[in-house]
JSON list of C-alpha atoms in Angstrom, two decimals:
[
{"chain": "A", "resi": 21, "resn": "MET", "atom": "CA", "xyz": [-1.09, 23.70, 5.69]},
{"chain": "A", "resi": 22, "resn": "GLN", "atom": "CA", "xyz": [-4.35, 23.14, 6.64]},
{"chain": "A", "resi": 23, "resn": "GLU", "atom": "CA", "xyz": [-5.98, 19.74, 7.04]},
{"chain": "A", "resi": 24, "resn": "MET", "atom": "CA", "xyz": [-8.29, 18.57, 4.28]},
{"chain": "A", "resi": 25, "resn": "GLN", "atom": "CA", "xyz": [-11.44, 16.18, 4.26]},
{"chain": "A", "resi": 26, "resn": "ALA", "atom": "CA", "xyz": [-11.85, 13.60, 1.94]},
{"chain": "A", "resi": 27, "resn": "LEU", "atom": "CA", "xyz": [-15.42, 14.28, -0.11]},
{"chain": "A", "resi": 28, "resn": "LYS", "atom": "CA", "xyz": [-18.36, 12.27, 1.30]},
{"chain": "A", "resi": 29, "resn": "VAL", "atom": "CA", "xyz": [-19.63, 9.60, -1.05]},
{"chain": "A", "resi": 30, "resn": "ASN", "atom": "CA", "xyz": [-23.35, 10.36, -0.97]},
{"chain": "A", "resi": 31, "resn": "SER", "atom": "CA", "xyz": [-24.18, 7.55, -3.47]},
{"chain": "A", "resi": 32, "resn": "TYR", "atom": "CA", "xyz": [-23.09, 6.32, -7.56]},
{"chain": "A", "resi": 33, "resn": "LEU", "atom": "CA", "xyz": [-24.64, 7.66, -10.29]},
{"chain": "A", "resi": 34, "resn": "SER", "atom": "CA", "xyz": [-26.72, 4.41, -12.42]},
{"chain": "A", "resi": 35, "resn": "LEU", "atom": "CA", "xyz": [-25.69, 3.83, -15.51]},
{"chain": "A", "resi": 36, "resn": "GLY", "atom": "CA", "xyz": [-28.26, 5.21, -17.57]},
{"chain": "A", "resi": 37, "resn": "GLU", "atom": "CA", "xyz": [-27.20, 8.46, -15.35]},
{"chain": "A", "resi": 38, "resn": "ILE", "atom": "CA", "xyz": [-23.67, 7.67, -16.16]},
{"chain": "A", "resi": 39, "resn": "THR", "atom": "CA", "xyz": [-24.22, 7.37, -20.08]},
{"chain": "A", "resi": 40, "resn": "LYS", "atom": "CA", "xyz": [-26.81, 11.25, -20.20]},
{"chain": "A", "resi": 41, "resn": "LEU", "atom": "CA", "xyz": [-23.95, 12.36, -18.45]},
{"chain": "A", "resi": 42, "resn": "LEU", "atom": "CA", "xyz": [-21.21, 11.59, -20.35]},
{"chain": "A", "resi": 43, "resn": "GLU", "atom": "CA", "xyz": [-23.33, 13.21, -24.06]},
{"chain": "A", "resi": 44, "resn": "ASN", "atom": "CA", "xyz": [-21.00, 15.73, -25.62]},
{"chain": "A", "resi": 45, "resn": "VAL", "atom": "CA", "xyz": [-18.45, 15.13, -22.47]},
{"chain": "A", "resi": 46, "resn": "GLU", "atom": "CA", "xyz": [-14.60, 15.29, -25.02]},
{"chain": "A", "resi": 47, "resn": "TYR", "atom": "CA", "xyz": [-12.76, 14.08, -21.42]},
{"chain": "A", "resi": 48, "resn": "ILE", "atom": "CA", "xyz": [-12.84, 14.87, -17.78]},
{"chain": "A", "resi": 49, "resn": "LEU", "atom": "CA", "xyz": [-9.19, 16.43, -16.32]},
{"chain": "A", "resi": 50, "resn": "MET", "atom": "CA", "xyz": [-9.22, 15.30, -12.37]},
{"chain": "A", "resi": 51, "resn": "ALA", "atom": "CA", "xyz": [-5.58, 16.42, -10.55]},
{"chain": "A", "resi": 52, "resn": "SER", "atom": "CA", "xyz": [-4.28, 16.20, -6.34]},
{"chain": "A", "resi": 53, "resn": "PRO", "atom": "CA", "xyz": [-1.80, 16.04, -4.88]},
{"chain": "A", "resi": 54, "resn": "SER", "atom": "CA", "xyz": [0.57, 12.33, -4.90]},
{"chain": "A", "resi": 55, "resn": "MET", "atom": "CA", "xyz": [0.38, 10.30, -2.30]},
{"chain": "A", "resi": 56, "resn": "MET", "atom": "CA", "xyz": [3.73, 8.73, -2.85]},
{"chain": "A", "resi": 57, "resn": "ALA", "atom": "CA", "xyz": [6.80, 10.22, -1.41]},
{"chain": "A", "resi": 58, "resn": "GLU", "atom": "CA", "xyz": [9.29, 12.61, -2.68]},
{"chain": "A", "resi": 59, "resn": "PRO", "atom": "CA", "xyz": [11.15, 12.41, -5.22]},
{"chain": "A", "resi": 60, "resn": "GLU", "atom": "CA", "xyz": [8.70, 11.66, -6.68]},
{"chain": "A", "resi": 61, "resn": "LEU", "atom": "CA", "xyz": [6.36, 13.93, -8.95]},
{"chain": "A", "resi": 62, "resn": "PRO", "atom": "CA", "xyz": [4.07, 16.01, -6.58]},
{"chain": "A", "resi": 63, "resn": "ILE", "atom": "CA", "xyz": [0.66, 15.82, -8.38]},
{"chain": "A", "resi": 64, "resn": "HIS", "atom": "CA", "xyz": [-1.30, 12.58, -9.72]},
{"chain": "A", "resi": 65, "resn": "PHE", "atom": "CA", "xyz": [-3.34, 13.93, -12.83]},
{"chain": "A", "resi": 66, "resn": "SER", "atom": "CA", "xyz": [-6.00, 11.56, -14.38]},
{"chain": "A", "resi": 67, "resn": "VAL", "atom": "CA", "xyz": [-7.02, 12.00, -18.50]},
{"chain": "A", "resi": 68, "resn": "ILE", "atom": "CA", "xyz": [-10.60, 10.07, -19.10]},
{"chain": "A", "resi": 69, "resn": "LEU", "atom": "CA", "xyz": [-11.83, 10.40, -22.54]},
{"chain": "A", "resi": 70, "resn": "ASN", "atom": "CA", "xyz": [-15.07, 9.74, -23.22]},
{"chain": "A", "resi": 71, "resn": "THR", "atom": "CA", "xyz": [-14.28, 6.78, -24.92]},
{"chain": "A", "resi": 72, "resn": "SER", "atom": "CA", "xyz": [-14.14, 2.94, -24.60]},
{"chain": "A", "resi": 73, "resn": "GLU", "atom": "CA", "xyz": [-12.43, 1.87, -27.83]},
{"chain": "A", "resi": 74, "resn": "VAL", "atom": "CA", "xyz": [-9.40, 0.31, -28.10]},
{"chain": "A", "resi": 75, "resn": "ILE", "atom": "CA", "xyz": [-6.43, 3.05, -28.96]},
{"chain": "A", "resi": 76, "resn": "PRO", "atom": "CA", "xyz": [-4.02, 1.58, -30.90]},
{"chain": "A", "resi": 77, "resn": "GLU", "atom": "CA", "xyz": [-0.11, 1.60, -28.23]},
{"chain": "A", "resi": 78, "resn": "GLU", "atom": "CA", "xyz": [1.29, 3.92, -31.21]},
{"chain": "A", "resi": 79, "resn": "VAL", "atom": "CA", "xyz": [-1.07, 6.40, -30.32]},
{"chain": "A", "resi": 80, "resn": "LYS", "atom": "CA", "xyz": [-1.01, 6.67, -26.88]},
{"chain": "A", "resi": 81, "resn": "PRO", "atom": "CA", "xyz": [1.98, 8.34, -26.02]},
{"chain": "A", "resi": 82, "resn": "LEU", "atom": "CA", "xyz": [0.51, 11.08, -28.50]},
{"chain": "A", "resi": 83, "resn": "ILE", "atom": "CA", "xyz": [-2.12, 11.80, -26.84]},
{"chain": "A", "resi": 84, "resn": "LEU", "atom": "CA", "xyz": [-0.43, 11.71, -23.57]},
{"chain": "A", "resi": 85, "resn": "GLU", "atom": "CA", "xyz": [1.68, 14.11, -25.21]},
{"chain": "A", "resi": 86, "resn": "LYS", "atom": "CA", "xyz": [-0.55, 16.01, -26.67]},
{"chain": "A", "resi": 87, "resn": "PHE", "atom": "CA", "xyz": [-2.49, 16.77, -22.52]},
{"chain": "A", "resi": 88, "resn": "CYS", "atom": "CA", "xyz": [1.24, 17.76, -21.23]},
{"chain": "A", "resi": 89, "resn": "ARG", "atom": "CA", "xyz": [1.57, 20.45, -23.53]},
{"chain": "A", "resi": 90, "resn": "GLU", "atom": "CA", "xyz": [-2.11, 22.44, -23.68]},
{"chain": "A", "resi": 91, "resn": "LEU", "atom": "CA", "xyz": [-2.00, 21.48, -19.54]},
{"chain": "A", "resi": 92, "resn": "GLY", "atom": "CA", "xyz": [2.05, 23.11, -19.31]},
{"chain": "A", "resi": 93, "resn": "ILE", "atom": "CA", "xyz": [2.65, 19.84, -18.05]},
{"chain": "A", "resi": 94, "resn": "SER", "atom": "CA", "xyz": [7.00, 19.51, -17.33]},
{"chain": "A", "resi": 95, "resn": "ALA", "atom": "CA", "xyz": [7.79, 15.92, -16.98]},
{"chain": "A", "resi": 96, "resn": "THR", "atom": "CA", "xyz": [4.94, 12.30, -16.08]},
{"chain": "A", "resi": 97, "resn": "SER", "atom": "CA", "xyz": [6.37, 9.01, -14.68]},
{"chain": "A", "resi": 98, "resn": "HIS", "atom": "CA", "xyz": [4.15, 5.77, -13.44]},
{"chain": "A", "resi": 99, "resn": "VAL", "atom": "CA", "xyz": [1.84, 6.32, -16.86]},
{"chain": "A", "resi": 100, "resn": "LEU", "atom": "CA", "xyz": [-0.83, 4.09, -16.79]},
{"chain": "A", "resi": 101, "resn": "ASN", "atom": "CA", "xyz": [-2.90, 4.55, -20.42]},
{"chain": "A", "resi": 102, "resn": "ASN", "atom": "CA", "xyz": [-5.71, 1.73, -20.98]},
{"chain": "A", "resi": 103, "resn": "ARG", "atom": "CA", "xyz": [-9.34, 1.04, -20.64]},
{"chain": "A", "resi": 104, "resn": "GLU", "atom": "CA", "xyz": [-10.56, 0.89, -17.24]},
{"chain": "A", "resi": 105, "resn": "ARG", "atom": "CA", "xyz": [-13.89, 0.58, -14.94]},
{"chain": "A", "resi": 106, "resn": "ILE", "atom": "CA", "xyz": [-14.98, 4.33, -13.87]},
{"chain": "A", "resi": 107, "resn": "ALA", "atom": "CA", "xyz": [-17.92, 5.22, -11.76]},
{"chain": "A", "resi": 108, "resn": "PHE", "atom": "CA", "xyz": [-19.44, 8.54, -10.73]},
{"chain": "A", "resi": 109, "resn": "ALA", "atom": "CA", "xyz": [-19.63, 9.90, -7.61]},
{"chain": "A", "resi": 110, "resn": "LEU", "atom": "CA", "xyz": [-22.01, 11.97, -6.18]},
{"chain": "A", "resi": 111, "resn": "THR", "atom": "CA", "xyz": [-21.18, 14.15, -3.60]},
{"chain": "A", "resi": 112, "resn": "THR", "atom": "CA", "xyz": [-21.36, 18.18, -2.26]},
{"chain": "A", "resi": 113, "resn": "GLN", "atom": "CA", "xyz": [-19.77, 19.05, -5.35]},
{"chain": "A", "resi": 114, "resn": "GLU", "atom": "CA", "xyz": [-21.88, 20.61, -8.49]},
{"chain": "A", "resi": 115, "resn": "THR", "atom": "CA", "xyz": [-20.18, 18.07, -10.89]},
{"chain": "A", "resi": 116, "resn": "PRO", "atom": "CA", "xyz": [-20.58, 13.89, -10.40]},
{"chain": "A", "resi": 117, "resn": "MET", "atom": "CA", "xyz": [-17.00, 12.86, -9.25]},
{"chain": "A", "resi": 118, "resn": "PRO", "atom": "CA", "xyz": [-15.15, 10.34, -11.71]},
{"chain": "A", "resi": 119, "resn": "ARG", "atom": "CA", "xyz": [-13.78, 7.23, -10.00]},
{"chain": "A", "resi": 120, "resn": "HIS", "atom": "CA", "xyz": [-11.14, 4.81, -11.27]},
{"chain": "A", "resi": 121, "resn": "ILE", "atom": "CA", "xyz": [-12.54, 1.27, -9.49]},
{"chain": "A", "resi": 122, "resn": "ILE", "atom": "CA", "xyz": [-9.39, -1.34, -8.77]},
{"chain": "A", "resi": 123, "resn": "ASP", "atom": "CA", "xyz": [-11.28, -3.48, -6.86]},
{"chain": "A", "resi": 124, "resn": "ASP", "atom": "CA", "xyz": [-13.18, -5.83, -8.30]},
{"chain": "A", "resi": 125, "resn": "ALA", "atom": "CA", "xyz": [-15.63, -6.10, -5.54]},
{"chain": "A", "resi": 126, "resn": "GLU", "atom": "CA", "xyz": [-16.44, -2.85, -5.82]},
{"chain": "A", "resi": 127, "resn": "ALA", "atom": "CA", "xyz": [-16.89, -3.15, -9.09]},
{"chain": "A", "resi": 128, "resn": "ASN", "atom": "CA", "xyz": [-19.77, -6.13, -8.41]},
{"chain": "A", "resi": 129, "resn": "SER", "atom": "CA", "xyz": [-21.44, -3.33, -6.27]},
{"chain": "A", "resi": 130, "resn": "ILE", "atom": "CA", "xyz": [-21.47, -0.05, -8.17]},
{"chain": "A", "resi": 131, "resn": "PRO", "atom": "CA", "xyz": [-22.67, 1.25, -11.55]},
{"chain": "A", "resi": 132, "resn": "TRP", "atom": "CA", "xyz": [-19.48, 1.85, -13.42]},
{"chain": "A", "resi": 133, "resn": "THR", "atom": "CA", "xyz": [-18.70, 2.18, -17.20]},
{"chain": "A", "resi": 134, "resn": "LEU", "atom": "CA", "xyz": [-15.27, 0.88, -19.34]},
{"chain": "A", "resi": 135, "resn": "LEU", "atom": "CA", "xyz": [-13.02, 4.75, -20.67]},
{"chain": "A", "resi": 136, "resn": "HIS", "atom": "CA", "xyz": [-9.96, 5.07, -21.93]},
{"chain": "A", "resi": 137, "resn": "ILE", "atom": "CA", "xyz": [-7.97, 6.71, -18.67]},
{"chain": "A", "resi": 138, "resn": "ILE", "atom": "CA", "xyz": [-4.20, 8.29, -18.56]},
{"chain": "A", "resi": 139, "resn": "ASP", "atom": "CA", "xyz": [-3.52, 7.96, -14.90]},
{"chain": "A", "resi": 140, "resn": "PHE", "atom": "CA", "xyz": [0.40, 9.31, -14.22]},
{"chain": "A", "resi": 141, "resn": "LEU", "atom": "CA", "xyz": [2.33, 11.64, -12.24]},
{"chain": "A", "resi": 142, "resn": "GLY", "atom": "CA", "xyz": [3.21, 15.09, -13.49]},
{"chain": "A", "resi": 143, "resn": "ASP", "atom": "CA", "xyz": [4.59, 17.90, -12.48]},
{"chain": "A", "resi": 144, "resn": "SER", "atom": "CA", "xyz": [2.64, 22.04, -13.63]},
{"chain": "A", "resi": 145, "resn": "GLU", "atom": "CA", "xyz": [2.62, 25.39, -12.65]},
{"chain": "A", "resi": 146, "resn": "GLY", "atom": "CA", "xyz": [-0.64, 25.42, -13.53]},
{"chain": "A", "resi": 147, "resn": "PHE", "atom": "CA", "xyz": [-2.00, 23.40, -10.93]},
{"chain": "A", "resi": 148, "resn": "LYS", "atom": "CA", "xyz": [-0.94, 25.31, -8.05]},
{"chain": "A", "resi": 149, "resn": "GLU", "atom": "CA", "xyz": [-4.22, 24.00, -5.42]},
{"chain": "A", "resi": 150, "resn": "ALA", "atom": "CA", "xyz": [-3.03, 20.10, -5.49]},
{"chain": "A", "resi": 151, "resn": "LYS", "atom": "CA", "xyz": [0.40, 20.86, -4.94]},
{"chain": "A", "resi": 152, "resn": "ASP", "atom": "CA", "xyz": [-0.92, 22.31, -1.74]},
{"chain": "A", "resi": 153, "resn": "GLY", "atom": "CA", "xyz": [-3.32, 19.46, -1.05]},
{"chain": "A", "resi": 154, "resn": "LEU", "atom": "CA", "xyz": [-6.62, 19.88, -3.07]},
{"chain": "A", "resi": 155, "resn": "SER", "atom": "CA", "xyz": [-7.95, 17.34, -5.19]},
{"chain": "A", "resi": 156, "resn": "GLY", "atom": "CA", "xyz": [-10.17, 18.41, -8.22]},
{"chain": "A", "resi": 157, "resn": "TRP", "atom": "CA", "xyz": [-11.68, 17.61, -11.62]},
{"chain": "A", "resi": 158, "resn": "SER", "atom": "CA", "xyz": [-13.37, 19.29, -14.08]},
{"chain": "A", "resi": 159, "resn": "TYR", "atom": "CA", "xyz": [-15.61, 18.49, -17.61]},
{"chain": "A", "resi": 160, "resn": "SER", "atom": "CA", "xyz": [-14.70, 19.66, -21.14]},
{"chain": "A", "resi": 161, "resn": "TYR", "atom": "CA", "xyz": [-17.11, 19.46, -23.85]},
{"chain": "A", "resi": 162, "resn": "ASN", "atom": "CA", "xyz": [-17.59, 18.94, -27.38]},
{"chain": "A", "resi": 163, "resn": "ASN", "atom": "CA", "xyz": [-18.44, 21.94, -29.33]}
]
């Protein structure tokens, strides 16, 4: 397998640009290779819902199950299902790359918005690229 280069972040969207970007976005799906060693699951998934509303605890697993069913994800582990800080980086890719901001110092230096994220390890035959070392994301829009 060839060595993959990390995407270079050129800049981040401002809060106003984030608001405009998220108009009509239902969710954003990200898939990348898991950074954890086997026997852990091979793909790191992030589903970013375009809401900052608090989702009831009893509903969270149902949302995860829906995405897993629709995306053919056969197993999950290490699930984070919560509202978190999300920034949007401009790279050489066509659409801004969502970034889950964990570090408080970083959160103080770049614009971000609070969105609901479902972050987990999983496996799926439909995401061969992530198993082969590539990362990607796609935006799903409301009709």
